[in-house]
Amino acid sequence: MKYELETIPVWEAYKKHGECPLCTLQKAAEENSRIYFTGDSIMDPDTRVQVNAKGFCFRHFEILFDAGHKLGVGLMAHTHLLDIIAGYRKLLCKKPFLGDKNAKIFAESLLGYFEKREKQCIFCERVEQTLQRYAFTIAYLWKTDADFKTAVASSKGFC
C-alpha cells in the first residue's frame, strides 16, 4: 500500500468502515467546500466572479448561511443578485412587449433565463469535480494496488 497525496482521502474513507466510502467522501467534499466558501475565498476575486455567475442552490445556500458566517454569505448573495438583476435588465431592454407573438417569445426567454440561473450552483460543481477525482482514484487504485482490492472486498460496498 503506497500512499500518495491524491489517494489519502480514499484510503481514509475505506479505513472508517462506514456504510459507503463514496458517501463518506461526499460528506468530506461538502464540508471542505463549506469551509472554502465561508473562509477567505469570500474576498478572492476569482471566486466572487464564479459565485456571481452561478450562485448556490437552495440547499447549499442554506448550509452556508447556517455555518455562521452570515456577513460573508450575505455579501456573496448581494453581488450574485446584482448580477442576476443586470442580466434581467439586459433581457428587458432587448425584447419588445408588443404583440402576442413577441410577448410569448419574451416570456419564454425570461423563463429560460431564470431556469438556467436556478440550476447552477458553484458549490455543487465543486463537490461533483471532487467526487469525479475520487472515482478516478478508486478505479486507479483498484487497477494498481492489491491492498486496495482487499480493502474493497472487506468493505460494505457502495450504496
Coordinates of C-alpha atoms in Angstrom, one line a residue:
M1 CA 0.0 0.0 0.0
K2 CA 1.6 3.2 -1.2
Y3 CA 0.2 6.4 0.0
E4 CA 0.2 9.4 -2.4
L5 CA -1.3 12.7 -1.9
E6 CA -4.3 12.0 -4.1
T7 CA -5.0 8.6 -2.6
I8 CA -5.0 9.5 1.1
P9 CA -8.7 10.6 1.2
V10 CA -9.8 7.5 -0.5
W11 CA -7.8 5.2 1.9
E12 CA -9.1 7.2 4.9
A13 CA -12.7 6.7 3.7
Y14 CA -12.2 2.9 3.5
K15 CA -10.5 2.8 6.9
K16 CA -13.6 4.3 8.5
H17 CA -15.5 1.2 7.6
G18 CA -18.7 3.2 7.0
E19 CA -21.7 2.1 5.0
C20 CA -20.4 3.6 1.8
P21 CA -16.9 5.0 1.1
L22 CA -18.3 7.3 -1.6
C23 CA -20.8 8.8 0.8
T24 CA -18.0 9.4 3.3
L25 CA -16.0 11.1 0.5
Q26 CA -19.0 13.2 -0.5
K27 CA -19.6 14.4 3.1
A28 CA -15.9 15.3 3.3
A29 CA -16.1 17.2 0.0
E30 CA -19.2 19.1 1.1
E31 CA -17.6 20.1 4.4
N32 CA -14.4 21.2 2.6
S33 CA -16.5 23.3 0.2
R34 CA -18.4 24.8 3.1
I35 CA -15.2 25.8 4.7
Y36 CA -13.9 27.1 1.4
F37 CA -16.9 29.3 0.6
T38 CA -17.2 30.7 4.2
G39 CA -13.5 31.3 4.6
D40 CA -11.0 33.7 2.9
S41 CA -12.3 32.9 -0.6
I42 CA -15.2 35.3 0.0
M43 CA -12.8 38.1 -0.8
D44 CA -11.0 36.3 -3.7
P45 CA -11.9 38.0 -6.9
D46 CA -11.9 34.8 -9.0
T47 CA -14.2 33.0 -6.5
R48 CA -16.6 36.0 -6.4
V49 CA -16.8 36.1 -10.2
Q50 CA -17.8 32.4 -10.2
V51 CA -20.3 32.9 -7.4
N52 CA -21.8 35.9 -9.1
A53 CA -22.2 34.0 -12.4
K54 CA -23.5 30.7 -10.9
G55 CA -24.6 31.3 -7.3
F56 CA -25.7 28.5 -5.0
C57 CA -28.7 26.1 -5.0
F58 CA -31.1 26.4 -2.1
R59 CA -29.7 23.5 -0.2
H60 CA -26.1 24.8 -0.3
F61 CA -27.1 28.4 0.3
E62 CA -28.8 27.2 3.5
I63 CA -25.7 25.2 4.5
L64 CA -23.5 28.3 4.0
F65 CA -26.0 30.6 5.9
D66 CA -26.2 28.1 8.8
A67 CA -22.4 27.9 9.0
G68 CA -22.4 31.1 11.0
H69 CA -20.6 33.4 8.5
K70 CA -23.7 35.5 7.7
L71 CA -21.8 38.6 6.6
G72 CA -19.7 36.9 4.0
V73 CA -22.6 34.8 2.7
G74 CA -24.8 37.9 2.6
L75 CA -22.1 39.7 0.6
M76 CA -21.9 36.9 -1.9
A77 CA -25.7 36.7 -2.1
H78 CA -25.8 40.5 -2.6
T79 CA -23.4 40.6 -5.5
H80 CA -24.9 37.5 -7.1
L81 CA -28.4 39.1 -7.0
L82 CA -26.9 42.2 -8.6
D83 CA -25.6 40.0 -11.4
I84 CA -29.0 38.4 -11.8
I85 CA -30.7 41.8 -11.9
A86 CA -28.2 43.1 -14.5
G87 CA -28.9 40.1 -16.8
Y88 CA -32.7 40.6 -16.2
R89 CA -32.4 44.2 -17.2
K90 CA -30.5 43.3 -20.4
L91 CA -33.2 40.9 -21.3
L92 CA -35.9 43.5 -20.6
C93 CA -34.2 46.0 -22.9
K94 CA -33.8 43.5 -25.7
K95 CA -37.3 42.2 -26.1
P96 CA -40.3 44.2 -27.2
F97 CA -43.5 43.7 -25.3
L98 CA -45.9 44.4 -28.1
G99 CA -48.0 41.7 -29.8
D100 CA -49.0 38.3 -28.7
K101 CA -46.2 36.6 -30.6
N102 CA -43.5 38.8 -29.1
A103 CA -44.9 38.6 -25.6
K104 CA -44.8 34.8 -25.8
I105 CA -41.2 34.8 -27.1
F106 CA -40.2 37.3 -24.4
A107 CA -41.9 35.2 -21.7
E108 CA -40.1 32.0 -22.9
S109 CA -36.7 33.7 -22.9
L110 CA -37.3 35.2 -19.5
L111 CA -38.4 31.8 -18.1
G112 CA -35.3 30.2 -19.7
Y113 CA -33.0 32.8 -18.2
F114 CA -34.3 32.2 -14.7
E115 CA -34.4 28.4 -15.1
K116 CA -30.8 28.4 -16.3
R117 CA -29.8 30.6 -13.3
E118 CA -31.7 28.4 -10.9
K119 CA -30.0 25.2 -12.0
Q120 CA -26.5 26.5 -11.5
C121 CA -24.6 26.0 -8.2
I122 CA -20.9 26.6 -7.8
F123 CA -20.9 24.5 -4.6
C124 CA -22.5 21.5 -6.4
E125 CA -20.0 21.8 -9.2
R126 CA -17.0 21.9 -6.8
V127 CA -18.3 18.8 -4.9
E128 CA -19.0 17.0 -8.2
Q129 CA -15.5 17.7 -9.5
T130 CA -14.0 16.4 -6.3
L131 CA -16.1 13.2 -6.4
Q132 CA -15.1 12.6 -10.0
R133 CA -11.4 12.8 -9.0
Y134 CA -12.2 10.3 -6.1
A135 CA -13.9 7.9 -8.5
F136 CA -10.9 8.1 -10.8
T137 CA -8.6 7.4 -7.9
I138 CA -10.7 4.5 -6.8
A139 CA -10.5 3.0 -10.3
Y140 CA -6.8 3.7 -10.4
L141 CA -6.2 2.0 -7.0
W142 CA -8.3 -1.0 -8.0
K143 CA -6.2 -1.5 -11.1
T144 CA -2.8 -0.9 -9.5
D145 CA -2.9 -1.8 -5.8
A146 CA -3.6 -5.3 -4.5
D147 CA -4.1 -4.0 -0.9
F148 CA -6.8 -1.7 -2.2
K149 CA -8.7 -4.7 -3.7
T150 CA -8.5 -6.3 -0.3
A151 CA -9.9 -3.2 1.4
V152 CA -12.8 -3.0 -1.1
A153 CA -13.6 -6.7 -0.6
S154 CA -13.7 -6.2 3.2
S155 CA -15.8 -3.1 2.9
K156 CA -19.6 -2.9 2.9
G157 CA -19.6 -1.9 -0.8
F158 CA -21.3 1.1 -2.3
C159 CA -24.9 2.3 -1.7

